[in-house]
Coordinates of C-alpha atoms in Angstrom, one line a residue:
Chain A
M1 CA 94.9 91.3 39.4
T2 CA 96.0 88.1 41.2
L3 CA 97.3 90.2 44.1
L4 CA 93.9 92.0 44.4
A5 CA 92.0 88.8 44.3
S6 CA 94.0 87.1 47.0
D7 CA 93.7 90.2 49.0
G8 CA 89.9 90.1 48.8
S9 CA 89.6 86.4 49.7
E10 CA 91.8 86.9 52.6
R11 CA 89.6 89.6 53.9
L12 CA 86.6 87.3 53.4
Q13 CA 88.3 84.6 55.4
R14 CA 89.1 87.0 58.2
A15 CA 85.4 88.0 58.3
A16 CA 84.4 84.3 58.5
V17 CA 86.6 83.5 61.6
K18 CA 85.7 86.8 63.3
G19 CA 87.2 86.5 66.8
R20 CA 85.0 85.7 69.7
S21 CA 85.4 87.9 72.7
L22 CA 85.7 86.5 76.2
W23 CA 82.1 87.7 76.8
D24 CA 80.8 85.9 73.7
D25 CA 82.3 82.7 75.0
A26 CA 80.8 83.3 78.5
G27 CA 77.4 83.9 77.0
R28 CA 77.5 80.7 75.0
R29 CA 78.5 78.6 78.0
L30 CA 75.8 80.3 80.1
L31 CA 73.2 79.5 77.5
A32 CA 74.3 75.8 77.5
N33 CA 73.5 75.6 81.2
K34 CA 69.9 74.4 81.4
A35 CA 69.4 75.2 85.1
A36 CA 70.7 78.8 84.6
V37 CA 68.6 79.4 81.5
A38 CA 65.4 78.0 83.1
S39 CA 66.1 80.1 86.2
M40 CA 66.5 83.2 84.1
V41 CA 63.1 82.5 82.5
V42 CA 61.4 82.0 85.9
L43 CA 63.1 85.2 87.2
A44 CA 61.9 87.2 84.2
V45 CA 58.3 86.0 84.9
L46 CA 58.7 86.7 88.6
V47 CA 60.0 90.2 87.9
L48 CA 57.2 90.9 85.4
L49 CA 54.6 89.6 88.0
A50 CA 56.1 91.9 90.6
M51 CA 56.0 94.9 88.3
V52 CA 52.5 94.6 86.8
G53 CA 50.9 92.0 89.1
P54 CA 49.7 94.5 91.8
Y55 CA 47.8 96.5 89.2
L56 CA 46.1 93.4 87.8
A57 CA 45.2 91.7 91.1
P58 CA 41.4 92.1 91.8
F59 CA 42.1 93.4 95.4
A60 CA 44.5 96.0 96.8
Y61 CA 47.3 94.6 99.1
D62 CA 46.0 96.5 102.1
Q63 CA 42.2 96.2 101.4
V64 CA 40.7 95.0 104.7
D65 CA 37.5 92.9 104.5
K66 CA 36.0 92.0 107.8
A67 CA 33.5 89.6 106.3
D68 CA 36.1 87.5 104.4
V69 CA 38.7 86.6 107.0
W70 CA 40.7 83.3 107.0
L71 CA 39.4 82.2 103.6
A72 CA 41.0 79.1 102.2
P73 CA 42.4 79.4 98.6
L74 CA 39.8 79.7 95.8
Q75 CA 37.1 81.0 98.0
A76 CA 35.1 84.2 97.2
G77 CA 37.5 85.3 94.4
H78 CA 40.5 85.0 96.6
L79 CA 42.7 82.8 94.5
L80 CA 45.2 82.2 97.3
G81 CA 42.9 82.8 100.2
S82 CA 42.8 85.7 102.7
D83 CA 44.4 86.5 106.0
A84 CA 43.2 87.5 109.5
L85 CA 42.1 90.9 108.3
G86 CA 40.5 89.5 105.1
R87 CA 43.2 90.9 102.9
D88 CA 43.8 89.0 99.7
L89 CA 46.9 86.9 99.9
L90 CA 47.6 87.0 96.2
A91 CA 47.6 90.8 96.1
R92 CA 49.8 90.9 99.2
L93 CA 52.1 88.3 97.8
L94 CA 52.7 90.2 94.5
T95 CA 53.3 93.4 96.4
G96 CA 55.6 91.6 98.8
L97 CA 57.6 90.1 95.9
R98 CA 57.9 93.5 94.4
V99 CA 59.2 95.1 97.6
S100 CA 61.6 92.2 98.3
L101 CA 63.0 92.3 94.7
A102 CA 63.4 96.1 95.0
I103 CA 65.2 95.8 98.2
G104 CA 67.4 93.1 96.7
V105 CA 68.4 95.2 93.7
V106 CA 68.7 98.5 95.4
A107 CA 70.7 97.3 98.5
T108 CA 72.9 95.2 96.2
F109 CA 73.6 98.4 94.2
V110 CA 74.5 100.3 97.3
S111 CA 76.9 97.5 98.3
L112 CA 78.3 97.4 94.8
V113 CA 79.1 101.1 94.7
I114 CA 80.7 101.1 98.2
G115 CA 82.5 97.8 97.8
V116 CA 84.0 98.5 94.4
A117 CA 85.1 102.0 95.2
W118 CA 86.7 100.8 98.5
G119 CA 88.3 97.6 97.2
A120 CA 89.6 99.2 94.0
T121 CA 91.1 102.1 95.9
A122 CA 92.7 100.0 98.6
G123 CA 94.1 97.5 96.2
Y124 CA 95.4 100.1 93.8
L125 CA 97.0 102.4 96.3
G126 CA 98.5 99.5 98.3
G127 CA 100.8 99.9 101.2
K128 CA 99.7 101.6 104.4
V129 CA 96.5 102.9 102.9
D130 CA 95.5 99.3 101.8
E131 CA 96.3 98.0 105.2
A132 CA 94.3 100.6 107.0
M133 CA 91.3 100.3 104.7
M134 CA 91.3 96.5 104.9
R135 CA 91.7 96.6 108.7
I136 CA 88.4 98.6 108.8
V137 CA 86.8 95.9 106.8
D138 CA 88.1 93.3 109.2
V139 CA 86.7 95.2 112.2
L140 CA 83.3 95.5 110.5
Y141 CA 83.4 91.8 109.7
S142 CA 83.7 91.0 113.4
L143 CA 80.7 93.1 114.3
P144 CA 77.8 90.6 114.2
F145 CA 75.7 91.8 111.1
I146 CA 72.4 91.6 112.9
F147 CA 73.7 93.8 115.7
F148 CA 74.8 96.4 113.2
V149 CA 71.5 96.5 111.4
I150 CA 69.5 96.5 114.6
L151 CA 71.4 99.4 115.9
L152 CA 70.8 101.4 112.6
M153 CA 67.1 100.5 112.8
V154 CA 66.7 101.6 116.4
T155 CA 68.8 104.7 115.8
F156 CA 66.8 106.0 112.8
G157 CA 63.6 104.2 113.1
S158 CA 62.5 101.4 110.7
N159 CA 61.8 102.7 107.2
I160 CA 62.2 101.2 103.9
V161 CA 64.9 103.5 102.6
L162 CA 67.0 102.7 105.7
I163 CA 66.6 99.0 105.1
F164 CA 68.1 99.5 101.7
V165 CA 71.0 101.4 103.1
A166 CA 71.6 99.3 106.2
I167 CA 71.7 96.0 104.3
G168 CA 73.8 97.5 101.5
A169 CA 76.2 99.0 104.0
V170 CA 76.7 95.6 105.6
E171 CA 76.9 93.5 102.3
W172 CA 79.7 95.6 100.7
L173 CA 82.4 94.0 102.9
T174 CA 82.8 90.8 100.9
M175 CA 82.5 92.7 97.6
S176 CA 85.4 95.0 98.7
R177 CA 87.6 92.0 99.5
I178 CA 86.9 90.4 96.1
V179 CA 87.6 93.6 94.3
R180 CA 90.8 94.3 96.2
G181 CA 92.2 90.9 95.4
Q182 CA 91.4 91.4 91.7
T183 CA 92.9 94.9 91.7
L184 CA 96.1 93.7 93.2
T185 CA 96.6 91.3 90.3
L186 CA 95.4 93.8 87.7
K187 CA 97.6 96.8 88.7
N188 CA 100.8 95.2 87.6
K189 CA 99.5 94.4 84.2
E190 CA 101.1 96.1 81.2
F191 CA 98.1 98.1 80.1
V192 CA 97.9 99.8 83.5
E193 CA 101.7 100.5 83.2
A194 CA 100.9 102.0 79.8
A195 CA 98.2 104.2 81.2
R196 CA 100.4 105.3 83.9
A197 CA 103.2 106.1 81.4
A198 CA 100.7 108.1 79.3
G199 CA 100.2 110.3 82.3
L200 CA 96.7 109.3 83.5
T201 CA 95.9 110.2 87.1
R202 CA 95.4 107.6 89.7
A203 CA 91.6 108.2 89.9
G204 CA 91.5 108.1 86.1
I205 CA 93.3 104.7 86.0
I206 CA 91.0 103.2 88.7
A207 CA 87.9 104.4 87.0
R208 CA 88.9 103.7 83.4
H209 CA 91.1 100.7 83.5
I210 CA 90.8 98.9 86.8
V211 CA 87.1 98.9 87.4
P212 CA 86.0 97.8 83.9
N213 CA 88.3 94.8 84.1
L214 CA 86.8 93.7 87.5
L215 CA 83.5 93.2 85.9
G216 CA 83.5 89.4 85.7
P217 CA 83.8 88.4 89.3
V218 CA 81.7 91.4 90.3
V219 CA 78.8 90.4 88.1
V220 CA 78.9 86.9 89.6
Y221 CA 79.0 88.2 93.1
V222 CA 76.2 90.6 92.4
T223 CA 73.8 87.8 91.4
L224 CA 74.7 86.0 94.6
T225 CA 74.3 89.1 96.7
I226 CA 70.7 89.8 95.6
P227 CA 69.3 86.7 97.2
A228 CA 71.5 87.2 100.2
V229 CA 70.0 90.6 100.6
I230 CA 66.4 89.4 100.1
L231 CA 67.2 86.8 102.8
A232 CA 68.6 89.4 105.2
E233 CA 65.5 91.6 104.8
S234 CA 63.2 88.7 105.5
F235 CA 65.3 87.8 108.5
L236 CA 64.8 91.4 109.8
S237 CA 61.1 91.3 109.0
F238 CA 60.9 88.1 111.0
L239 CA 62.3 89.8 114.0
G240 CA 59.9 92.7 113.5
L241 CA 62.6 95.1 112.3
G242 CA 62.1 95.0 108.6
V243 CA 59.3 96.2 106.3
Q244 CA 56.4 97.3 108.5
P245 CA 52.8 96.2 107.9
P246 CA 50.5 96.9 106.2
M247 CA 53.2 97.1 103.6
A248 CA 54.2 93.5 102.6
S249 CA 57.5 91.9 101.9
L250 CA 58.2 88.2 101.4
G251 CA 59.8 88.2 104.9
N252 CA 56.9 89.7 106.8
L253 CA 54.3 87.6 105.0
I254 CA 56.3 84.5 106.0
A255 CA 56.6 85.8 109.6
S256 CA 52.9 86.4 109.9
G257 CA 52.1 83.2 108.1
A258 CA 54.2 81.3 110.6
S259 CA 52.3 82.7 113.5
D260 CA 49.0 81.8 111.9
M261 CA 50.1 78.4 110.5
E262 CA 47.8 76.2 112.6
L263 CA 44.7 78.0 111.5
A264 CA 45.7 78.9 107.9
P265 CA 48.7 77.0 106.7
W266 CA 48.4 78.6 103.1
L267 CA 49.5 81.9 104.6
L268 CA 52.8 80.3 105.3
I269 CA 53.1 78.0 102.4
F270 CA 52.5 80.3 99.4
P271 CA 54.9 83.1 100.5
S272 CA 57.5 80.4 101.4
V273 CA 57.3 78.8 98.0
V274 CA 57.7 82.1 96.2
M275 CA 60.6 83.1 98.4
V276 CA 62.4 79.8 97.9
L277 CA 61.8 79.8 94.2
T278 CA 63.2 83.3 93.9
L279 CA 66.3 82.6 95.9
M280 CA 66.9 79.3 94.1
C281 CA 66.7 81.0 90.7
F282 CA 69.2 83.7 91.7
N283 CA 71.5 81.1 93.0
F284 CA 71.3 79.0 89.8
V285 CA 71.9 82.0 87.7
G286 CA 74.9 83.1 89.9
D287 CA 76.4 79.6 89.7
G288 CA 75.9 79.5 86.0
L289 CA 77.5 82.9 85.5
R290 CA 80.5 81.9 87.6
D291 CA 81.0 78.7 85.6
A292 CA 80.5 80.6 82.4
I293 CA 82.9 83.5 83.2
D294 CA 85.5 81.5 85.0
P295 CA 85.3 77.9 83.6
R296 CA 88.6 76.8 85.4
D297 CA 86.7 75.7 88.5
R298 CA 84.7 73.0 86.9
Chain B
M1 CA 103.7 78.5 117.2
L2 CA 103.0 79.9 120.7
R3 CA 104.5 83.2 119.5
Y4 CA 102.2 83.2 116.6
I5 CA 99.2 82.7 118.9
G6 CA 100.4 85.4 121.2
R7 CA 100.9 87.9 118.3
R8 CA 97.4 87.1 117.0
L9 CA 95.9 87.7 120.4
L10 CA 97.7 90.9 120.7
I11 CA 96.4 92.1 117.3
A12 CA 92.9 91.1 118.4
I13 CA 93.0 93.7 121.2
P14 CA 92.9 96.8 119.0
T15 CA 90.2 95.2 116.8
L16 CA 88.1 94.5 119.9
F17 CA 88.7 98.0 121.1
L18 CA 87.5 99.5 117.8
V19 CA 84.4 97.3 117.9
I20 CA 83.6 98.4 121.4
T21 CA 84.1 102.0 120.5
A22 CA 82.0 101.9 117.3
A23 CA 79.2 100.0 119.2
F24 CA 79.3 102.3 122.2
F25 CA 78.8 105.5 120.2
M26 CA 76.3 104.1 117.8
M27 CA 74.2 102.8 120.7
R28 CA 74.4 106.2 122.4
A29 CA 73.5 108.1 119.2
A30 CA 70.2 106.3 119.2
P31 CA 67.4 108.5 120.5
G32 CA 65.6 107.3 123.7
S33 CA 67.0 106.1 127.0
P34 CA 66.7 102.9 129.0
F35 CA 64.6 104.7 131.6
D36 CA 61.8 105.8 129.2
S37 CA 58.6 104.3 130.1
D38 CA 54.9 105.0 129.9
R39 CA 54.9 106.8 133.2
K40 CA 57.1 109.9 133.0
L41 CA 59.6 109.9 135.8
L42 CA 59.9 113.0 138.0
P43 CA 62.9 115.0 137.0
E44 CA 64.5 114.5 140.4
I45 CA 64.0 110.7 140.3
E46 CA 65.3 110.6 136.7
A47 CA 68.4 112.5 137.8
N48 CA 68.9 110.1 140.7
V49 CA 68.6 107.1 138.4
L50 CA 71.0 108.5 135.9
A51 CA 73.5 109.3 138.7
K52 CA 73.3 105.8 140.0
Y53 CA 74.4 104.3 136.6
G54 CA 77.0 107.2 136.1
M55 CA 75.0 108.4 133.1
N56 CA 74.9 112.0 134.3
K57 CA 78.5 112.4 133.3
P58 CA 79.7 113.6 129.9
L59 CA 79.6 110.9 127.3
G60 CA 83.4 110.8 126.9
E61 CA 83.9 110.1 130.6
Q62 CA 81.3 107.4 130.6
Y63 CA 83.1 105.8 127.7
V64 CA 86.4 105.8 129.6
D65 CA 84.6 104.4 132.6
Y66 CA 83.1 101.6 130.6
L67 CA 86.5 100.8 129.0
A68 CA 88.1 100.6 132.4
G69 CA 85.3 98.3 133.6
V70 CA 85.8 96.0 130.6
A71 CA 89.5 95.9 131.2
R72 CA 88.7 94.7 134.8
G73 CA 86.2 92.1 133.4
D74 CA 83.3 94.0 134.7
L75 CA 80.5 94.6 132.1
G76 CA 78.4 96.6 134.4
P77 CA 74.8 96.1 135.6
S78 CA 71.8 95.6 133.3
L79 CA 69.8 98.8 133.1
K80 CA 66.5 97.0 132.6
Y81 CA 66.8 93.7 134.5
R82 CA 67.1 94.9 138.1
D83 CA 69.6 93.1 140.3
K84 CA 71.3 91.4 137.4
S85 CA 74.7 92.2 136.0
V86 CA 75.4 91.7 132.4
L87 CA 77.7 88.9 133.3
D88 CA 74.8 87.2 135.2
I89 CA 72.7 87.4 132.0
L90 CA 75.6 86.0 129.9
K91 CA 76.3 83.2 132.3
E92 CA 72.6 82.2 132.5
N93 CA 71.8 82.3 128.8
Y94 CA 74.9 81.9 126.9
P95 CA 75.2 78.1 127.6
V96 CA 71.9 77.5 125.9
S97 CA 73.0 79.3 122.6
L98 CA 76.4 77.7 122.8
R99 CA 74.9 74.2 123.1
L100 CA 72.5 74.7 120.3
G101 CA 75.3 76.2 118.0
L102 CA 77.9 73.6 118.8
S103 CA 75.5 70.7 118.4
A104 CA 74.4 72.1 115.1
I105 CA 77.9 72.7 113.8
A106 CA 79.0 69.2 114.9
I107 CA 76.1 67.4 113.2
A108 CA 76.4 69.6 110.2
S109 CA 80.1 68.9 109.8
V110 CA 79.8 65.1 110.1
V111 CA 76.7 64.8 107.8
G112 CA 78.0 67.5 105.4
V113 CA 81.4 66.0 104.9
S114 CA 80.1 62.4 104.5
L115 CA 77.5 63.6 101.9
G116 CA 80.1 65.7 100.1
V117 CA 82.6 62.8 99.9
M118 CA 79.9 60.4 98.8
A119 CA 78.9 62.9 96.1
A120 CA 82.5 63.5 94.9
L121 CA 83.3 59.8 94.7
R122 CA 80.3 59.3 92.4
Q123 CA 80.7 62.5 90.5
N124 CA 77.9 63.0 88.0
G125 CA 76.2 59.9 89.3
T126 CA 72.7 59.7 90.8
T127 CA 74.0 60.1 94.4
D128 CA 75.9 63.2 93.3
H129 CA 72.9 64.8 91.6
V130 CA 70.6 64.0 94.5
V131 CA 73.1 65.4 97.1
M132 CA 73.6 68.5 95.1
A133 CA 70.0 69.1 94.6
V134 CA 69.4 68.8 98.3
A135 CA 72.3 71.1 98.9
I136 CA 70.9 73.8 96.7
L137 CA 67.5 73.5 98.4
G138 CA 69.2 73.7 101.8
V139 CA 70.9 76.9 100.9
C140 CA 67.8 78.5 99.5
I141 CA 65.3 77.6 102.3
P142 CA 65.7 80.0 105.1
T143 CA 65.6 78.8 108.7
F144 CA 62.4 80.8 109.3
V145 CA 60.7 78.7 106.6
T146 CA 62.0 75.3 107.7
A147 CA 61.4 75.9 111.4
P148 CA 57.6 76.6 111.2
L149 CA 57.1 73.9 108.5
L150 CA 58.8 71.3 110.6
V151 CA 56.9 72.3 113.7
L152 CA 53.7 72.2 111.8
G153 CA 54.5 68.7 110.5
L154 CA 56.4 66.8 113.1
A155 CA 55.2 68.6 116.2
S156 CA 51.6 69.9 115.7
K157 CA 50.3 67.3 113.3
L158 CA 52.2 64.1 114.2
G159 CA 52.9 65.1 117.8
W160 CA 56.3 63.3 117.8
L161 CA 58.3 66.2 119.2
P162 CA 57.6 69.1 121.4
T163 CA 56.6 72.3 119.5
A164 CA 58.7 74.6 121.7
G165 CA 60.5 75.1 125.0
W166 CA 63.8 74.3 126.4
N167 CA 63.0 71.9 129.3
D168 CA 66.5 72.2 130.7
G169 CA 68.0 71.0 127.5
A170 CA 66.2 67.7 127.2
L171 CA 67.3 65.8 124.1
I172 CA 63.9 65.7 122.7
N173 CA 63.5 69.5 122.9
M174 CA 66.8 69.9 121.1
V175 CA 66.0 67.8 118.1
L176 CA 64.0 70.4 116.1
P177 CA 66.0 73.5 116.8
V178 CA 69.3 71.8 116.1
T179 CA 68.0 70.2 112.9
V180 CA 66.8 73.6 111.7
L181 CA 70.1 75.3 112.5
A182 CA 72.1 72.4 111.0
L183 CA 70.3 72.0 107.6
P184 CA 71.6 75.1 105.8
Q185 CA 75.1 74.3 107.2
I186 CA 74.9 70.7 105.9
A187 CA 74.1 72.1 102.5
I188 CA 77.0 74.5 102.4
I189 CA 79.5 72.1 103.9
S190 CA 78.6 69.3 101.6
R191 CA 79.1 71.6 98.6
L192 CA 82.5 72.7 99.8
T193 CA 83.6 69.1 100.6
R194 CA 82.5 67.9 97.2
A195 CA 84.3 70.7 95.3
G196 CA 87.5 70.2 97.4
M197 CA 87.4 66.4 97.1
I198 CA 86.9 66.4 93.3
E199 CA 89.9 68.7 92.9
V200 CA 92.1 66.7 95.2
L201 CA 91.2 63.3 93.6
R202 CA 92.6 64.6 90.3
S203 CA 95.9 65.6 91.9
N204 CA 99.2 63.8 91.3
Y205 CA 99.9 62.5 94.7
I206 CA 96.5 60.7 94.7
R207 CA 97.5 59.1 91.4
T208 CA 100.8 58.0 93.1
A209 CA 98.9 56.5 96.0
R210 CA 96.7 54.6 93.6
A211 CA 99.7 53.5 91.5
K212 CA 101.5 52.1 94.5
G213 CA 98.3 50.0 95.1
L214 CA 96.8 51.5 98.2
P215 CA 93.2 50.5 98.8
E216 CA 90.7 53.2 97.6
R217 CA 89.3 53.5 101.2
L218 CA 92.7 54.4 102.6
I219 CA 93.4 56.8 99.8
V220 CA 90.1 58.7 100.4
R221 CA 90.3 58.7 104.2
K222 CA 94.0 59.3 104.8
H223 CA 95.2 61.2 101.8
A224 CA 92.4 63.0 100.1
L225 CA 90.1 64.0 102.9
R226 CA 92.8 65.9 104.7
A227 CA 93.4 68.2 101.8
A228 CA 89.8 68.3 100.7
I229 CA 88.5 69.8 103.9
L230 CA 90.9 72.7 103.9
P231 CA 88.3 75.2 102.4
L232 CA 85.9 73.9 105.0
V233 CA 88.2 74.9 107.8
S234 CA 88.3 78.5 106.6
Y235 CA 84.6 78.5 106.1
L236 CA 83.8 77.3 109.7
G237 CA 84.7 80.7 111.3
P238 CA 82.1 82.7 109.4
A239 CA 79.7 79.7 109.7
C240 CA 79.7 79.9 113.5
A241 CA 78.9 83.6 113.1
G242 CA 76.0 82.6 110.9
L243 CA 74.8 80.2 113.5
I244 CA 74.8 82.9 116.0
T245 CA 72.5 85.1 113.9
G246 CA 70.5 82.0 112.8
S247 CA 69.9 81.2 116.4
L248 CA 68.1 84.5 116.8
V249 CA 65.3 83.2 114.7
V250 CA 65.4 79.7 116.1
E251 CA 65.4 80.8 119.7
K252 CA 62.4 83.0 118.9
I253 CA 60.4 80.3 117.1
F254 CA 61.1 77.6 119.7
N255 CA 61.0 80.0 122.6
L256 CA 64.4 79.0 124.0
P257 CA 66.2 80.9 126.8
G258 CA 69.3 81.7 124.8
L259 CA 71.1 84.9 124.3
G260 CA 69.4 85.7 121.0
K261 CA 66.2 87.1 122.3
F262 CA 68.1 89.5 124.6
F263 CA 69.9 90.9 121.6
V264 CA 66.9 92.4 119.9
I265 CA 64.9 93.3 123.0
S266 CA 67.8 94.9 124.7
A267 CA 68.7 97.0 121.7
L268 CA 65.1 98.2 121.4
Q269 CA 64.9 98.9 125.0
R270 CA 68.2 100.8 125.0
D271 CA 69.7 98.5 127.6
Y272 CA 73.1 99.8 126.7
T273 CA 75.3 97.5 128.9
V274 CA 73.5 94.3 127.9
V275 CA 73.9 95.1 124.2
M276 CA 77.5 96.1 124.7
G277 CA 78.2 92.9 126.6
M278 CA 76.8 90.8 123.8
V279 CA 78.7 92.7 121.1
I280 CA 81.9 92.1 123.0
V281 CA 81.2 88.3 123.5
Y282 CA 80.2 87.9 119.8
A283 CA 83.2 89.9 118.5
A284 CA 85.7 88.1 120.8
L285 CA 84.1 84.8 119.7
I286 CA 84.5 85.5 116.0
L287 CA 88.1 86.6 116.5
L288 CA 88.9 83.5 118.5
L289 CA 87.2 81.2 115.9
N290 CA 89.2 82.8 113.1
L291 CA 92.4 82.2 115.0
V292 CA 91.4 78.5 115.6
A293 CA 90.6 78.2 112.0
D294 CA 94.0 79.5 111.0
L295 CA 95.8 77.1 113.4
L296 CA 93.8 74.2 112.1
Y297 CA 94.6 75.1 108.6
A298 CA 98.3 75.1 109.3
A299 CA 98.0 71.8 111.1
L300 CA 96.3 70.2 108.1
D301 CA 98.4 71.8 105.4
P302 CA 102.1 71.4 106.0
R303 CA 102.9 73.9 103.2
V304 CA 101.5 76.7 105.4
R305 CA 104.0 78.1 107.8
L306 CA 102.7 80.4 110.7
A307 CA 105.1 83.3 111.2

């Protein structure tokens, strides 16, 4: 009897101090970071606005109205005013936000896939292969980014899918370096040894054991890549190579706002505010995640 | 040391070669030619023009010719700007970009390091919070937002500074472009310096310096700063590359005669030689800056041995 009872209480105790995983800890630290939590809330609102906003706006983003050009905010139902063609700025801003966020997410995903595959392979195989693969990365690094993208744009013409691919294809470089570094330390760990001893193939080890353990630094870098991509797209739009009008993106809204700023400063100010807010939130979340996942640095 | 530099320069040659090759064939894969215009050229004339620039030869042969030219230091004639060689264009416009970039990086380094040190010495104090808030804003506000806003405020409304133009590099014309270029760099540099400084100030040798009674000013300036700016040194290479792309926007907004505007226009017009010339200059610059950064790193950190 006594044996059984003690057995039961022990089990109870074990349940009470149920171990916390690394991710539980990280989540707790992240939620304690006020800037990061506030940024996540703002980002959620922005994403929601970008998704449903264009349907709720009283005007279409490309609806031209010759009678209502250069309206200041709050005139004739245009909450944020209208532009040189009488298009509603609010509708264009919501569409632009949607396009910019989409580019940010898709291009980051492209860079994630290429970067993780490249870096993990190079790091795991090591030796000559590693050297050759990282040499290629070095060469691509010394190509000025903008040149690379401009060439892609002029080669294939400017369209939105290409912008995804072009920016993603440029942004994977840093990702591959981070992943390679992590892989180098991971591949000598016991569990990889065990997998190898159990007869798993190289591809299997990379996919099943290396990649999942890279997740921490990769997640952090992804949250910091999204704003970098949004910035890169706006930069291209500013040079006239990005998203083409009448389609809107935060970048080309700012670009056209900048050229009309003497006449209609609101066309510059509202898109700029949304852009800065978006970038700032991503950066806060990224910083928060880094501190949460890898608290050594603080 | 000299052997190390020599070896690094030798390694740079194949890298540069790969960059040239990739850029050459990508550029040529683009549809269109530098001689497309609204008026269609007569076939005979077009053939003559192509022959003049050696573009009637097979692509492989043109590539070899081009490489031979580069090895001799001849980047060829511009295909769009008559009577100008690529070297002429570089010589004329590069100093403008260089002056902008160097001024910006110099100002950003001085201001950024000072702000970072100030913040680190008062960690979690008001100064620290203010500096870090400004730093985050600086990273998140792109140059093409700061530039028009500053022009709108300081130039158009207040009329303190010229809105645009180079004016042979007059100081007053440089203020706005350099400020715009320097702001994001100040933000990043101050963040890096602060992080480095905080870490260094906790280390044992700083405690030793304090224990033996050195004045705080001396500890910060002579002992801590040197180690704290190490991460900064390795950042400066990519930073200069960032300034180069950043100056594309700034040169466009302020209408400055730098190289930036040639980059986009020449690529769109398929002015092959000009684009190639610029790629070579930029790539060489980045390779060189990385080498300088590594040398500086070794000079600052006696634990690093160059071999």
